Coordinates of C-alpha atoms and ligand atoms in Angstrom, one line a residue:
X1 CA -182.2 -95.8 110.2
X2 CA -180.0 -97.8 108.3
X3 CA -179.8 -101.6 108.6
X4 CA -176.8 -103.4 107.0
X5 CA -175.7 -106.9 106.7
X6 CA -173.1 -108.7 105.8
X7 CA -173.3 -111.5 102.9
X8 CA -170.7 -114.2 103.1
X9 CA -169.0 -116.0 100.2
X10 CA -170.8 -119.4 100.8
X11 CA -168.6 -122.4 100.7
X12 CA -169.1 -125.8 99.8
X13 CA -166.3 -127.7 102.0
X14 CA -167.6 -130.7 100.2
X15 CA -170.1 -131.7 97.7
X16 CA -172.1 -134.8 96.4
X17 CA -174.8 -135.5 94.6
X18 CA -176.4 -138.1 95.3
X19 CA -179.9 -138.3 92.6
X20 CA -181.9 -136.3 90.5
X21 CA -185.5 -135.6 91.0
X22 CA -188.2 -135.9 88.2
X23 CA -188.3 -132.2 87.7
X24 CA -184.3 -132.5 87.0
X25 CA -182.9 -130.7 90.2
X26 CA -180.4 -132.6 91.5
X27 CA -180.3 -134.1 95.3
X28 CA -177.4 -132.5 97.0
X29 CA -175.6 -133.7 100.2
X30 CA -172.9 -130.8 101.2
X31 CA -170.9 -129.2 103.9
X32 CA -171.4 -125.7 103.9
X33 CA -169.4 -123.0 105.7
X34 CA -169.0 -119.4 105.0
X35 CA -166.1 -117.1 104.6
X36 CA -165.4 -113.9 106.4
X37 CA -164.9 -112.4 102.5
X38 CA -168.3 -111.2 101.1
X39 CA -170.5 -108.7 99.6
X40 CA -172.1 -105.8 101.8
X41 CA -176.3 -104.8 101.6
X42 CA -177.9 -101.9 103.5
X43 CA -181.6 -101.4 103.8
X44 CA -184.0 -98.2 104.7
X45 CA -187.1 -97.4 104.1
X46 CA -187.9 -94.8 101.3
X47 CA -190.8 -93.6 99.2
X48 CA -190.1 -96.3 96.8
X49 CA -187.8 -99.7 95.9
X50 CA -184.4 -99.1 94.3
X51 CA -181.9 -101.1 94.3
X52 CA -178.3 -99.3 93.6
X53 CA -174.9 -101.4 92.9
X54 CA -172.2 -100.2 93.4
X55 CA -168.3 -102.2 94.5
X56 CA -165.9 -104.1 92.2
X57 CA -168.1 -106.6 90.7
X58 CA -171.2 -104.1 90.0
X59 CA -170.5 -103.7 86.6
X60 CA -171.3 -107.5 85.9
X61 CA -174.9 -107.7 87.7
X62 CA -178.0 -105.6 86.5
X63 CA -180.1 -104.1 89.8
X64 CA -183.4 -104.6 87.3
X65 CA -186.2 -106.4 88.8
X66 CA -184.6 -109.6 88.0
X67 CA -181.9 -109.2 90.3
X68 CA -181.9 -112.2 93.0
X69 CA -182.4 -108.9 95.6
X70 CA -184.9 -106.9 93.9
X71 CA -186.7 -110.6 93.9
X72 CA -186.6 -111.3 98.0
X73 CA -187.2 -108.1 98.4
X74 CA -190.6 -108.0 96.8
X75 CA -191.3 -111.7 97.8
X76 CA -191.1 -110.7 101.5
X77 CA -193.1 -107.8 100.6
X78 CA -196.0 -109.1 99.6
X79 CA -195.7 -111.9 101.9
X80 CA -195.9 -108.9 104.5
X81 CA -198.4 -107.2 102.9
X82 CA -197.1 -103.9 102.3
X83 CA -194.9 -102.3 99.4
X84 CA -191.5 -103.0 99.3
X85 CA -191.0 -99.4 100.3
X86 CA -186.9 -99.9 100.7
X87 CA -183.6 -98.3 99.0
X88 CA -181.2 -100.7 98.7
X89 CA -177.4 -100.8 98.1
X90 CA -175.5 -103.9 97.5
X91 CA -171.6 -103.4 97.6
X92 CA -170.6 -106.2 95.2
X93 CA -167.0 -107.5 96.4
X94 CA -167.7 -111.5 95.0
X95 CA -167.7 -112.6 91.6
X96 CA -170.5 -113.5 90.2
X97 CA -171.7 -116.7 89.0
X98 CA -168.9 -118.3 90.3
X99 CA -170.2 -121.1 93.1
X100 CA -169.7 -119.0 96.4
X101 CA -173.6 -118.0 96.2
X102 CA -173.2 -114.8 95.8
X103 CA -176.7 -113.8 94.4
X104 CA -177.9 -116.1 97.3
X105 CA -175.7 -114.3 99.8
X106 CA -177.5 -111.5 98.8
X107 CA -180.7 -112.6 98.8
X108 CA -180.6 -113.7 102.5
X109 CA -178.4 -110.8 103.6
X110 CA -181.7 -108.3 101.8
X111 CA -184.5 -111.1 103.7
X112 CA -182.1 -110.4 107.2
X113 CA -182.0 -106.9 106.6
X114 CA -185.7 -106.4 105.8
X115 CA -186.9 -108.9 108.7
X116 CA -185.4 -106.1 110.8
X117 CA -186.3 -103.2 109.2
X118 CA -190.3 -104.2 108.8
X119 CA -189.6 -105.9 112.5
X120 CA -191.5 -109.6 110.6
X121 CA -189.6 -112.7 110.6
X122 CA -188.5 -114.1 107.4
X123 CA -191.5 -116.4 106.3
X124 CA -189.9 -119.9 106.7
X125 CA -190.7 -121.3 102.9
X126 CA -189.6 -118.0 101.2
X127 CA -185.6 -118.9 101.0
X128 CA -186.4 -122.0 98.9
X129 CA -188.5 -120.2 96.8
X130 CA -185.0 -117.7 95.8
X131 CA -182.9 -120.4 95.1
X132 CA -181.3 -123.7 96.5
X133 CA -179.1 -122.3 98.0
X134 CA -180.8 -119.0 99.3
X135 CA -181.9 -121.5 102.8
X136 CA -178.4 -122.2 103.8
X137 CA -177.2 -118.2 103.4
X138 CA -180.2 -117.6 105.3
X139 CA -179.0 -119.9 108.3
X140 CA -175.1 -118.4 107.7
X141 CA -173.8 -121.1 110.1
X142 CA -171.5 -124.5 109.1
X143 CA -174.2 -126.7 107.4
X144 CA -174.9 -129.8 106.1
X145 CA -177.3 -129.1 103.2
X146 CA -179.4 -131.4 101.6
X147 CA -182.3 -132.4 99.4
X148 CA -182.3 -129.6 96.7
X149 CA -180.7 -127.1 99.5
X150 CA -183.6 -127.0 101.5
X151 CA -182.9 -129.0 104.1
X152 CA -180.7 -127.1 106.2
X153 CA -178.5 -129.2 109.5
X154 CA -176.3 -127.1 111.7
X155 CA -173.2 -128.7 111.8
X156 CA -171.5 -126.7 114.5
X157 CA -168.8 -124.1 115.0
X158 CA -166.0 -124.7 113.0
X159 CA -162.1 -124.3 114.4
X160 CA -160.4 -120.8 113.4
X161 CA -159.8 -122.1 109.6
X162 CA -157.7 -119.4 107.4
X163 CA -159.0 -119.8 103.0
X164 CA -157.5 -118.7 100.2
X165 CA -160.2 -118.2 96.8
X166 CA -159.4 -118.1 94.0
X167 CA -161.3 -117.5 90.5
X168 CA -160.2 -117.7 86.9
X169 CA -162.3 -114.1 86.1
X170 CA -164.6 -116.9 84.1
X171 CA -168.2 -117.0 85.2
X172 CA -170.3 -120.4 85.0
X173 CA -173.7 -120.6 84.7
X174 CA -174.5 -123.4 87.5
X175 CA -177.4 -125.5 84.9
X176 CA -174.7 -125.9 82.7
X177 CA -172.3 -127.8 85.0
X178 CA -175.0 -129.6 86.3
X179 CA -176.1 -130.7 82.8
X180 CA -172.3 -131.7 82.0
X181 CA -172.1 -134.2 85.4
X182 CA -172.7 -137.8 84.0
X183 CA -171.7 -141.4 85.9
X184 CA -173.2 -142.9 88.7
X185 CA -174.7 -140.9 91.7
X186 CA -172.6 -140.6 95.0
X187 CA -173.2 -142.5 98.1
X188 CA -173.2 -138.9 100.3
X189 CA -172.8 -139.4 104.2
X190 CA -171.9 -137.2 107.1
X191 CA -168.6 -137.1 108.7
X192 CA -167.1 -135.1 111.1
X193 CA -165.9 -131.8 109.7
X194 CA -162.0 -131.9 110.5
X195 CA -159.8 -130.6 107.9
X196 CA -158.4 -134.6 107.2
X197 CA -162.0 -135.5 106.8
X198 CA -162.7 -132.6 104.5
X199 CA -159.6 -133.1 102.3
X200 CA -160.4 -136.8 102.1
X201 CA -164.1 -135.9 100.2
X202 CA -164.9 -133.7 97.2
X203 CA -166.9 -132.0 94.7
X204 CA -168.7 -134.2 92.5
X205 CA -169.3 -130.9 90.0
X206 CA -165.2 -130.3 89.9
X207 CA -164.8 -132.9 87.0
X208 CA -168.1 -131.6 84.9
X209 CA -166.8 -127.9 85.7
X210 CA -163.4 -128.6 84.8
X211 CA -164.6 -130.0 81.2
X212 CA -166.7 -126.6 80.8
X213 CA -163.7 -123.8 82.0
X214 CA -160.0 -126.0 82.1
X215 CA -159.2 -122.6 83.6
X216 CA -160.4 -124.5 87.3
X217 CA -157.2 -127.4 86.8
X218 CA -155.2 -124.5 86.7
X219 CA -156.3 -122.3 89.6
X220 CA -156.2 -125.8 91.4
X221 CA -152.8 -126.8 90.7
X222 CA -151.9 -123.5 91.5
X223 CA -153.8 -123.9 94.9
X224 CA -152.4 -127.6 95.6
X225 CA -148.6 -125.5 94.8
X226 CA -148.8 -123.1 98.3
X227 CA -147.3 -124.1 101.3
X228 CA -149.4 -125.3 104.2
X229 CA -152.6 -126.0 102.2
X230 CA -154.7 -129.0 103.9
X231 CA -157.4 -128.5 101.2
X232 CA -157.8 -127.9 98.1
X233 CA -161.5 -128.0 96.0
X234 CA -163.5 -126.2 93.8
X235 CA -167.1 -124.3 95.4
X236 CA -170.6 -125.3 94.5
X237 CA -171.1 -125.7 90.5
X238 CA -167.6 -123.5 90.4
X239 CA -165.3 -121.7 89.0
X240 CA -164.2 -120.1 92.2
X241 CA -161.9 -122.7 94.1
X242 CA -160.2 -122.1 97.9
X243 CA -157.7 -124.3 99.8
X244 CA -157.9 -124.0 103.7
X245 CA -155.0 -123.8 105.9
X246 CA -154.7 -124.3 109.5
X247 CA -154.8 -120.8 110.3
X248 CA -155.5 -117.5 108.7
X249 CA -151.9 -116.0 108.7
X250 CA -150.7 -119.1 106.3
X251 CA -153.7 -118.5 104.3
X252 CA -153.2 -114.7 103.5
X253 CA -149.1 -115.6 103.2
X254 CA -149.8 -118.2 101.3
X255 CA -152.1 -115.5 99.0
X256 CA -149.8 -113.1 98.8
X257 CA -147.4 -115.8 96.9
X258 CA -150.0 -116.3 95.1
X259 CA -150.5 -113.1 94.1
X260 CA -147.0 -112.5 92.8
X261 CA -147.4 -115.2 90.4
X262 CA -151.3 -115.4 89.2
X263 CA -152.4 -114.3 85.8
X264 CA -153.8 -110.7 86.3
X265 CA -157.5 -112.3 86.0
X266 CA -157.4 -113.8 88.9
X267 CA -159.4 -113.2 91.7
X268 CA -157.6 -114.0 94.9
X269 CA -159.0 -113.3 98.8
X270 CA -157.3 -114.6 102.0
X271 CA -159.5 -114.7 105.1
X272 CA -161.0 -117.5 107.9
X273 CA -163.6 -119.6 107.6
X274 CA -166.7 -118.1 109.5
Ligands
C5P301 O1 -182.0 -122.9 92.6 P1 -181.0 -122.2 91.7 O2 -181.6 -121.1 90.9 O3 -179.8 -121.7 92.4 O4 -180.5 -123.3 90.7 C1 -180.0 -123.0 89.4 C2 -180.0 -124.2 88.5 O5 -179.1 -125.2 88.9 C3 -181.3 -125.0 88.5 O6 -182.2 -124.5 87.5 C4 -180.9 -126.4 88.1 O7 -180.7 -126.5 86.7 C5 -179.6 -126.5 88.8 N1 -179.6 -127.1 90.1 C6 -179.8 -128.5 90.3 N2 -179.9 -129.0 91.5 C7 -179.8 -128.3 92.6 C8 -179.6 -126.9 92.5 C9 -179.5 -126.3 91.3 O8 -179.9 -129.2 89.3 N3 -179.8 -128.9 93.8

């Protein structure tokens, strides 16, 4: 039997961080949502692990041991206590290293998939142990996230949202950005997630990113140009950006303008918010 999930592009709606710990990892507070635009994984049990990639985007990841997959899969393994006896394929449709969480996606999608397959519940502490941002994927709902990412607040169903992303085809390595963010820390808060209330925060990584890849001002002005956008802001440490729309038909209009105009490097997807 095959088991396959889905692995949404993560979004960060909006983005603050609000201190830095002794060991350097920065306190986050964020509104997460996910986009109905993602990567693919399907798990079954074989004679032994592999992990095959294939998709638009394979040719930039390496499925060695390394991989943020091959890693959950044999966390959960040995957490289980048995081998990590499963083929997996990952159908890479995201850009990589480019603040939508896709190896984070990934891993939860490969921690979802195997829960079901070895019928064990995903051991609560193992997300944080993948990545920050590995507990919120895990969860897949709106979120506000905080601490390092592994505190983890439903924030509740979203309205039918439409998103246009965009990426420069430049990937970022997230410690870099984060090293690049200087100035005071943010104050953070909650607030109700209405598109107004979205638009009127931000992402305190857009200015560091911006100084690392200029390529992000562009895809935003570019973004801030379509008709009907309510939002426009760059994801996680970047460089993917999205605007949201009212609906999904103005988003994937609005996309398809886009897409007449954008530099062939672009990456551009038109969905809803999920
Ligand atoms: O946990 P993850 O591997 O996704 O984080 C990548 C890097 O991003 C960390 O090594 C750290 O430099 C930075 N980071 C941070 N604060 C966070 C999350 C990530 O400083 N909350």
């Amino acid at each position: 039997m095959i088991f396959e999930e889905f692995a949404p592009a993560k979004l960060n709606l909006s983005l603050s961080v609000v201190g830095r710990r002794a060991d350097g990892y920065h306190l986050l507070e964020s509104l997460v949502a996910f986009a109905d635009i993602g990567d693919r994984l399907t798990a079954e049990a074989a004679a032994e692990f592999s992990l095959t990639i294939d998709g638009p985007f394979a040719a930039s990841l390496n499925a060695g041991a390394d991989n943020l997959v091959s890693r959950a899969a044999q966390l959960f393994a040995e957490r289980v206590g048995r081998r990590a006896d499963v083929a997996l394929r990952l159908t890479k449709n995201l850009p990589v290293a480019s603040g939508i969480g896709g190896g984070s996606t990934d891993a939860a999608a490969t921690l979802r998939a195997l829960s079901k397959l070895w019928a064990a519940p995903i051991p609560a502490d193992l997300p944080a142990k993948l990545g920050a941002d590995v507990p919120v994927c895990v969860a897949g709902v709106p979120a506000w996230m905080s601490g390092i990412g592994e505190i983890v607040e439903p924030a509740g169903a979203l309205p039918d949202w439409g998103i246009v992303l965009v990426n420069p085809g430049v990937a970022l390595a997230t410690p870099a950005v984060f090293k690049a963010r200087s100035g005071a820390f943010s104050a953070g808060g909650k607030f109700m997630p209405s598109l107004d209330a979205i638009a009127a925060a931000g992402n305190d990584l857009e200015a560091p990113a911006i100084a690392l890849v200029p390529a992000i001002a562009t895809v935003l002005a570019a973004l801030r140009g379509l008709p009907g956008i309510r939002v426009v802001r760059m994801s996680g440490s970047g460089a993917t950006c999205f605007a949201l729309f009212d609906r999904p038909e103005n988003a994937a209009q609005a996309a398809k303008a886009l897409k007449a105009q954008a530099p062939s490097a672009w990456w551009i997807a038109a969905g809803r918010v999920a």
